[in-house]
Amino acid sequence: MSRFFSSKYSALEPYVPGEQPSCMSEYVKLNTNESPFPPSKKAMDYALNNTRALNLYSDPDSVELSKAIADTYNVKRNMVLATNGSDEILNFAFMAFTDSSNPALFADITYGFYPVFASLNGSRTEIIPLREDFTIAVDDYIDRKGTVFIANPNAPTGIALPVSEIERLVASNPDRVVVIDEAYVDFGGESAVGLVKKYDNILICQTFSKSRSFAGGRLGYGIGSEALISDLNTVKYSTNPYNINSMTSSMGIGILRDASYTEANCRTIMENREYTVKALEKMGFRVLPSSANFIFVSSDKIEGGEYYRKLKEKRILVRHFQKPRISSWCRVSIGRRDQMEAFLKATEEILKESV
């Protein structure tokens, strides 16, 4: 770092994104949980025909997009905040609802951006270990002070909590905020969006990046009580009022108008996930139960880092994490059937080579 870098960020450890090769066609890319399917033609056509003039600023309130999101979930428009990816709504939540006296509570194995956001915003943290089976124990959070952040389904494990457990957590302490990050909920999880009408202390975060095939568009949103969304808008308008560009906003509306395309893609991903899990289990792999568009796998026959490196040599990209507790595991995104067959074929070859 330069000598000009502020000391307040001297200890900041930035988030490390998954590899993005310059030549994508050289790899079967199963490392960043993107959709293998492009956005629908209907969505593309809508964006082409309905994007406002680009010489003008985008709508700072994203009125039409927010209304489309609100209509999708049957909530009021002012209970929605559209953001530049779900990472932005998560960062806003850390800014608005955590600080040095009100800590952020989250699991030891979860989305890697949570500790980064906490550090960036000078927030205290309390890290709560997952159980031995990698599940979240809601009881571990109930009697603690602070804002709770739970990815549901969790990442990188893929394991989901039922809404009944989330409601139990939210109801246990109405004087704190519970943030539920539902980036992967459309692949077999159960959304807690319905709870926002019953409780004023829950914020749901979702994204267009995964199930809606729009990772490159950077579009996410939060749904919560009018008061919570007002707080988050205060943060937004103090940082980046024009956070959603006009083209992205139009694409978001178009995507929501073609929900059947998204639903069909999700069904295909879930079918491919089941196919891949069965094949891996036959090879002796342990695979955690997943409600996401990825699986978390390990094998006694090969160490996680070596498995990742051997796959990369065969032009297959998966994600390996260095944390000691999960260093023997790899996260594998679920793609098209041909991509999963290529992954499985490479895995078979690696196991034979390792004997």
Short mmCIF file of C-alpha atoms in Angstrom, two decimals:
data_model
loop_
_atom_site.label_atom_id
_atom_site.label_comp_id
_atom_site.label_asym_id
_atom_site.label_seq_id
_atom_site.Cartn_x
_atom_site.Cartn_y
_atom_site.Cartn_z
CA MET A 1 0.00 0.00 0.00
CA SER A 2 1.06 3.60 -0.49
CA ARG A 3 2.07 5.90 2.34
CA PHE A 4 -1.17 7.84 1.71
CA PHE A 5 -3.52 4.97 2.56
CA SER A 6 -5.64 5.81 5.61
CA SER A 7 -4.62 4.03 8.79
CA LYS A 8 -8.27 3.27 9.52
CA TYR A 9 -8.11 0.67 6.71
CA SER A 10 -4.64 -0.69 7.48
CA ALA A 11 -6.02 -3.97 8.83
CA LEU A 12 -8.66 -4.40 6.11
CA GLU A 13 -8.52 -7.77 4.36
CA PRO A 14 -10.51 -7.42 1.11
CA TYR A 15 -12.91 -10.01 -0.21
CA VAL A 16 -11.34 -12.41 -2.70
CA PRO A 17 -13.71 -13.14 -5.61
CA GLY A 18 -13.67 -16.37 -7.56
CA GLU A 19 -11.37 -16.65 -10.55
CA GLN A 20 -12.57 -14.96 -13.73
CA PRO A 21 -10.31 -16.24 -16.54
CA SER A 22 -9.65 -13.85 -19.39
CA CYS A 23 -10.53 -16.60 -21.86
CA MET A 24 -13.70 -18.19 -20.50
CA SER A 25 -14.02 -20.68 -23.35
CA GLU A 26 -10.92 -22.53 -22.14
CA TYR A 27 -12.63 -23.64 -18.93
CA VAL A 28 -15.74 -25.34 -17.63
CA LYS A 29 -16.48 -22.61 -15.10
CA LEU A 30 -18.08 -24.00 -11.94
CA ASN A 31 -16.50 -21.71 -9.35
CA THR A 32 -18.66 -18.60 -8.88
CA ASN A 33 -22.27 -19.85 -8.78
CA GLU A 34 -23.32 -18.00 -11.91
CA SER A 35 -26.19 -19.25 -14.04
CA PRO A 36 -25.10 -21.25 -17.09
CA PHE A 37 -28.08 -19.80 -18.96
CA PRO A 38 -28.32 -16.33 -20.56
CA PRO A 39 -31.12 -13.91 -19.70
CA SER A 40 -34.31 -14.60 -21.61
CA LYS A 41 -34.94 -13.07 -25.01
CA LYS A 42 -38.11 -11.46 -23.64
CA ALA A 43 -36.06 -9.68 -20.98
CA MET A 44 -33.47 -8.56 -23.52
CA ASP A 45 -36.18 -7.25 -25.85
CA TYR A 46 -37.86 -5.39 -23.00
CA ALA A 47 -34.60 -3.70 -22.01
CA LEU A 48 -33.83 -2.77 -25.60
CA ASN A 49 -37.20 -1.09 -26.03
CA ASN A 50 -37.66 0.48 -22.60
CA THR A 51 -34.30 1.85 -21.46
CA ARG A 52 -34.51 5.59 -20.87
CA ALA A 53 -32.14 7.97 -22.64
CA LEU A 54 -28.61 7.29 -21.49
CA ASN A 55 -27.60 10.95 -21.67
CA LEU A 56 -29.85 11.44 -18.63
CA TYR A 57 -29.27 10.19 -15.12
CA SER A 58 -31.06 7.01 -14.15
CA ASP A 59 -34.07 7.22 -11.84
CA PRO A 60 -32.57 7.49 -8.33
CA ASP A 61 -35.67 5.86 -6.83
CA SER A 62 -35.83 3.06 -9.43
CA VAL A 63 -39.60 3.47 -9.26
CA GLU A 64 -40.63 1.08 -12.03
CA LEU A 65 -38.14 -1.58 -11.01
CA SER A 66 -39.05 -1.30 -7.33
CA LYS A 67 -42.73 -1.57 -8.23
CA ALA A 68 -42.04 -4.70 -10.29
CA ILE A 69 -40.16 -6.26 -7.36
CA ALA A 70 -42.90 -5.24 -4.92
CA ASP A 71 -45.60 -6.73 -7.16
CA THR A 72 -43.62 -9.98 -7.39
CA TYR A 73 -43.73 -10.37 -3.59
CA ASN A 74 -47.04 -8.60 -2.92
CA VAL A 75 -45.53 -5.88 -0.75
CA LYS A 76 -45.63 -2.07 -0.89
CA ARG A 77 -43.13 -0.32 -3.16
CA ASN A 78 -41.62 1.60 -0.24
CA MET A 79 -40.76 -1.77 1.37
CA VAL A 80 -38.25 -2.38 -1.46
CA LEU A 81 -34.80 -0.96 -2.14
CA ALA A 82 -33.05 -1.84 -5.41
CA THR A 83 -29.26 -1.94 -5.22
CA ASN A 84 -26.09 -2.54 -7.22
CA GLY A 85 -26.02 -6.28 -6.55
CA SER A 86 -27.05 -7.80 -3.23
CA ASP A 87 -23.56 -6.91 -1.94
CA GLU A 88 -24.63 -3.26 -1.85
CA ILE A 89 -27.77 -3.90 0.20
CA LEU A 90 -25.69 -6.02 2.58
CA ASN A 91 -23.11 -3.25 2.94
CA PHE A 92 -25.90 -0.73 3.56
CA ALA A 93 -27.22 -3.01 6.32
CA PHE A 94 -23.79 -3.17 7.98
CA MET A 95 -23.55 0.62 7.73
CA ALA A 96 -27.05 1.24 9.10
CA PHE A 97 -27.46 -1.43 11.76
CA THR A 98 -24.01 -2.26 13.17
CA ASP A 99 -21.23 -0.31 14.87
CA SER A 100 -18.68 -0.62 17.66
CA SER A 101 -21.41 -1.03 20.30
CA ASN A 102 -23.91 -3.09 18.26
CA PRO A 103 -22.00 -6.03 16.78
CA ALA A 104 -22.64 -8.03 13.65
CA LEU A 105 -23.36 -11.69 14.41
CA PHE A 106 -22.68 -14.29 11.74
CA ALA A 107 -21.37 -17.82 11.30
CA ASP A 108 -17.74 -18.84 11.08
CA ILE A 109 -18.42 -20.56 7.75
CA THR A 110 -20.59 -18.29 5.60
CA TYR A 111 -20.40 -15.62 2.90
CA GLY A 112 -16.87 -14.20 2.95
CA PHE A 113 -17.99 -10.60 2.50
CA TYR A 114 -19.60 -10.35 5.96
CA PRO A 115 -16.32 -9.92 7.88
CA VAL A 116 -15.07 -7.53 5.18
CA PHE A 117 -18.15 -5.31 5.48
CA ALA A 118 -17.83 -5.35 9.26
CA SER A 119 -14.16 -4.35 9.12
CA LEU A 120 -14.79 -1.71 6.46
CA ASN A 121 -17.47 -0.06 8.59
CA GLY A 122 -15.68 -0.33 11.92
CA SER A 123 -18.23 -2.75 13.32
CA ARG A 124 -17.59 -5.19 16.09
CA THR A 125 -18.27 -8.84 15.22
CA GLU A 126 -19.21 -12.00 17.04
CA ILE A 127 -18.47 -15.13 15.06
CA ILE A 128 -20.73 -18.07 15.89
CA PRO A 129 -19.49 -21.52 14.82
CA LEU A 130 -21.67 -23.79 12.76
CA ARG A 131 -22.46 -27.17 14.28
CA GLU A 132 -20.22 -30.11 13.48
CA ASP A 133 -22.57 -31.03 10.63
CA PHE A 134 -22.23 -27.48 9.22
CA THR A 135 -25.80 -26.46 10.14
CA ILE A 136 -26.78 -23.18 11.80
CA ALA A 137 -28.17 -23.44 15.34
CA VAL A 138 -30.68 -20.60 15.80
CA ASP A 139 -30.48 -21.00 19.58
CA ASP A 140 -26.85 -19.84 19.42
CA TYR A 141 -28.06 -16.39 18.26
CA ILE A 142 -31.16 -15.84 20.36
CA ASP A 143 -29.66 -14.51 23.59
CA ARG A 144 -26.91 -12.43 22.00
CA LYS A 145 -26.92 -8.70 21.39
CA GLY A 146 -26.35 -7.47 17.84
CA THR A 147 -27.58 -7.54 14.26
CA VAL A 148 -27.78 -11.07 12.86
CA PHE A 149 -26.66 -11.90 9.32
CA ILE A 150 -27.64 -15.33 8.00
CA ALA A 151 -27.17 -16.57 4.45
CA ASN A 152 -30.07 -18.92 3.74
CA PRO A 153 -29.25 -21.24 2.07
CA ASN A 154 -25.82 -20.79 3.55
CA ALA A 155 -22.69 -20.40 1.44
CA PRO A 156 -20.51 -22.30 0.81
CA THR A 157 -22.37 -25.22 2.43
CA GLY A 158 -25.71 -24.91 0.59
CA ILE A 159 -27.65 -25.96 3.70
CA ALA A 160 -30.96 -24.16 4.30
CA LEU A 161 -32.90 -23.24 7.43
CA PRO A 162 -36.71 -23.58 7.45
CA VAL A 163 -38.69 -20.33 7.71
CA SER A 164 -40.09 -21.52 11.04
CA GLU A 165 -36.58 -21.31 12.53
CA ILE A 166 -35.99 -17.87 11.03
CA GLU A 167 -39.29 -16.65 12.47
CA ARG A 168 -38.34 -18.03 15.88
CA LEU A 169 -35.12 -16.02 15.71
CA VAL A 170 -36.82 -12.82 14.55
CA ALA A 171 -39.59 -13.07 17.16
CA SER A 172 -37.15 -13.80 19.99
CA ASN A 173 -35.91 -10.20 20.11
CA PRO A 174 -37.97 -7.50 18.36
CA ASP A 175 -35.35 -4.88 19.31
CA ARG A 176 -32.68 -6.05 16.88
CA VAL A 177 -32.47 -6.52 13.12
CA VAL A 178 -32.16 -9.92 11.47
CA VAL A 179 -30.78 -9.85 7.91
CA ILE A 180 -31.53 -12.93 5.80
CA ASP A 181 -29.39 -13.17 2.68
CA GLU A 182 -31.40 -15.23 0.18
CA ALA A 183 -29.05 -15.16 -2.80
CA TYR A 184 -29.66 -18.87 -3.47
CA VAL A 185 -33.21 -19.36 -2.23
CA ASP A 186 -34.74 -20.09 -5.65
CA PHE A 187 -32.97 -23.46 -5.94
CA GLY A 188 -34.98 -25.30 -3.30
CA GLY A 189 -34.89 -23.03 -0.27
CA GLU A 190 -37.86 -21.39 1.44
CA SER A 191 -38.05 -17.60 1.31
CA ALA A 192 -38.79 -15.65 4.47
CA VAL A 193 -40.14 -12.64 2.55
CA GLY A 194 -43.60 -13.24 3.98
CA LEU A 195 -42.29 -12.38 7.45
CA VAL A 196 -41.71 -8.71 6.53
CA LYS A 197 -45.47 -8.09 6.83
CA LYS A 198 -45.53 -9.51 10.34
CA TYR A 199 -42.25 -8.22 11.81
CA ASP A 200 -40.54 -4.84 11.44
CA ASN A 201 -37.07 -6.14 12.35
CA ILE A 202 -36.30 -8.46 9.42
CA LEU A 203 -34.56 -7.52 6.17
CA ILE A 204 -34.53 -9.91 3.21
CA CYS A 205 -31.74 -9.54 0.63
CA GLN A 206 -32.00 -11.11 -2.81
CA THR A 207 -30.19 -10.88 -6.14
CA PHE A 208 -30.65 -11.23 -9.89
CA SER A 209 -27.18 -12.79 -10.18
CA LYS A 210 -27.99 -16.45 -9.61
CA SER A 211 -31.43 -17.76 -10.55
CA ARG A 212 -32.18 -14.80 -12.82
CA SER A 213 -29.07 -15.13 -15.04
CA PHE A 214 -27.92 -11.55 -14.55
CA ALA A 215 -24.66 -11.65 -12.58
CA GLY A 216 -23.00 -9.26 -15.02
CA GLY A 217 -25.79 -6.71 -14.56
CA ARG A 218 -25.11 -6.27 -10.82
CA LEU A 219 -28.67 -6.02 -9.54
CA GLY A 220 -30.00 -6.87 -6.10
CA TYR A 221 -32.62 -5.66 -3.66
CA GLY A 222 -33.77 -5.60 -0.08
CA ILE A 223 -37.30 -6.09 1.27
CA GLY A 224 -38.28 -5.02 4.76
CA SER A 225 -40.51 -2.75 6.79
CA GLU A 226 -40.97 0.81 5.54
CA ALA A 227 -38.88 2.08 8.46
CA LEU A 228 -35.95 -0.26 7.72
CA ILE A 229 -35.99 0.64 4.03
CA SER A 230 -36.09 4.33 4.98
CA ASP A 231 -32.95 3.84 7.07
CA LEU A 232 -31.21 2.12 4.16
CA ASN A 233 -32.28 4.86 1.77
CA THR A 234 -30.63 7.39 4.07
CA VAL A 235 -27.38 5.48 3.64
CA LYS A 236 -27.89 5.08 -0.10
CA TYR A 237 -28.57 8.78 -0.69
CA SER A 238 -25.48 9.59 1.34
CA THR A 239 -23.26 7.45 -0.86
CA ASN A 240 -24.59 6.81 -4.38
CA PRO A 241 -28.09 8.08 -5.26
CA TYR A 242 -27.91 6.81 -8.87
CA ASN A 243 -26.86 3.32 -7.89
CA ILE A 244 -28.84 1.43 -10.58
CA ASN A 245 -28.08 2.32 -14.20
CA SER A 246 -30.97 2.63 -16.65
CA MET A 247 -30.08 -0.44 -18.72
CA THR A 248 -29.79 -2.67 -15.66
CA SER A 249 -33.10 -1.38 -14.31
CA SER A 250 -34.89 -2.16 -17.57
CA MET A 251 -33.35 -5.63 -17.70
CA GLY A 252 -34.52 -6.28 -14.15
CA ILE A 253 -38.10 -5.44 -15.06
CA GLY A 254 -37.88 -7.59 -18.18
CA ILE A 255 -36.53 -10.53 -16.19
CA LEU A 256 -39.35 -10.30 -13.65
CA ARG A 257 -41.88 -10.24 -16.49
CA ASP A 258 -40.55 -13.57 -17.75
CA ALA A 259 -40.69 -15.50 -14.47
CA SER A 260 -41.48 -18.78 -16.25
CA TYR A 261 -38.03 -18.71 -17.90
CA THR A 262 -36.34 -18.28 -14.52
CA GLU A 263 -38.44 -21.05 -12.97
CA ALA A 264 -37.60 -23.47 -15.80
CA ASN A 265 -33.88 -22.76 -15.42
CA CYS A 266 -34.08 -23.34 -11.67
CA ARG A 267 -35.76 -26.70 -12.21
CA THR A 268 -33.00 -27.69 -14.63
CA ILE A 269 -30.29 -26.67 -12.16
CA MET A 270 -31.95 -28.69 -9.39
CA GLU A 271 -32.19 -31.73 -11.67
CA ASN A 272 -28.52 -31.37 -12.61
CA ARG A 273 -27.63 -30.97 -8.94
CA GLU A 274 -29.33 -34.26 -8.06
CA TYR A 275 -27.64 -36.00 -10.99
CA THR A 276 -24.23 -34.72 -9.93
CA VAL A 277 -24.70 -35.55 -6.25
CA LYS A 278 -25.66 -39.16 -7.01
CA ALA A 279 -22.65 -39.59 -9.30
CA LEU A 280 -20.23 -38.13 -6.73
CA GLU A 281 -21.63 -40.24 -3.92
CA LYS A 282 -21.09 -43.36 -6.04
CA MET A 283 -17.43 -42.31 -6.26
CA GLY A 284 -17.24 -42.10 -2.46
CA PHE A 285 -17.57 -38.33 -2.04
CA ARG A 286 -19.35 -36.75 0.88
CA VAL A 287 -21.82 -34.12 -0.35
CA LEU A 288 -23.70 -31.82 2.01
CA PRO A 289 -27.47 -31.48 1.43
CA SER A 290 -27.83 -28.43 -0.82
CA SER A 291 -30.73 -26.09 -1.54
CA ALA A 292 -28.49 -23.85 -3.67
CA ASN A 293 -27.07 -23.87 -7.20
CA PHE A 294 -23.85 -25.40 -5.87
CA ILE A 295 -22.73 -28.36 -3.80
CA PHE A 296 -20.05 -28.70 -1.12
CA VAL A 297 -18.00 -31.86 -1.54
CA SER A 298 -15.09 -33.71 0.04
CA SER A 299 -13.41 -37.09 -0.31
CA ASP A 300 -11.08 -39.20 1.80
CA LYS A 301 -9.32 -40.12 -1.45
CA ILE A 302 -8.03 -36.62 -2.25
CA GLU A 303 -7.35 -33.44 -0.27
CA GLY A 304 -9.50 -30.42 -1.17
CA GLY A 305 -6.70 -28.18 -2.45
CA GLU A 306 -5.22 -30.96 -4.55
CA TYR A 307 -8.64 -31.79 -5.99
CA TYR A 308 -9.11 -28.13 -6.97
CA ARG A 309 -5.67 -27.98 -8.60
CA LYS A 310 -6.11 -31.27 -10.48
CA LEU A 311 -9.48 -30.12 -11.80
CA LYS A 312 -7.96 -26.83 -12.93
CA GLU A 313 -5.28 -28.73 -14.82
CA LYS A 314 -8.15 -30.41 -16.67
CA ARG A 315 -9.71 -26.99 -17.39
CA ILE A 316 -12.45 -27.33 -14.77
CA LEU A 317 -12.75 -24.46 -12.27
CA VAL A 318 -14.28 -25.02 -8.81
CA ARG A 319 -13.82 -23.05 -5.57
CA HIS A 320 -11.50 -24.08 -2.75
CA PHE A 321 -11.26 -22.21 0.55
CA GLN A 322 -8.22 -22.03 2.82
CA LYS A 323 -10.01 -21.91 6.19
CA PRO A 324 -8.78 -24.92 8.20
CA ARG A 325 -12.29 -26.12 9.02
CA ILE A 326 -13.25 -26.46 5.34
CA SER A 327 -9.90 -26.85 3.62
CA SER A 328 -10.72 -30.45 2.71
CA TRP A 329 -13.86 -29.34 0.88
CA CYS A 330 -14.56 -27.79 -2.54
CA ARG A 331 -17.61 -25.87 -3.70
CA VAL A 332 -18.90 -26.85 -7.13
CA SER A 333 -21.39 -24.67 -9.00
CA ILE A 334 -24.12 -26.53 -10.89
CA GLY A 335 -24.17 -25.81 -14.60
CA ARG A 336 -25.60 -27.37 -17.74
CA ARG A 337 -25.72 -31.17 -17.96
CA ASP A 338 -22.77 -31.24 -20.39
CA GLN A 339 -20.71 -29.15 -17.98
CA MET A 340 -21.49 -31.48 -15.09
CA GLU A 341 -20.63 -34.52 -17.19
CA ALA A 342 -17.27 -32.95 -18.03
CA PHE A 343 -16.70 -32.27 -14.32
CA LEU A 344 -17.62 -35.84 -13.35
CA LYS A 345 -15.43 -37.34 -16.08
CA ALA A 346 -12.48 -35.24 -14.89
CA THR A 347 -13.16 -36.30 -11.29
CA GLU A 348 -13.14 -39.99 -12.25
CA GLU A 349 -9.83 -39.53 -14.04
CA ILE A 350 -8.31 -37.70 -11.05
CA LEU A 351 -9.33 -40.44 -8.62
CA LYS A 352 -7.82 -43.11 -10.88
CA GLU A 353 -4.61 -41.09 -11.19
CA SER A 354 -4.43 -40.72 -7.39
CA VAL A 355 -4.49 -44.47 -6.70
#
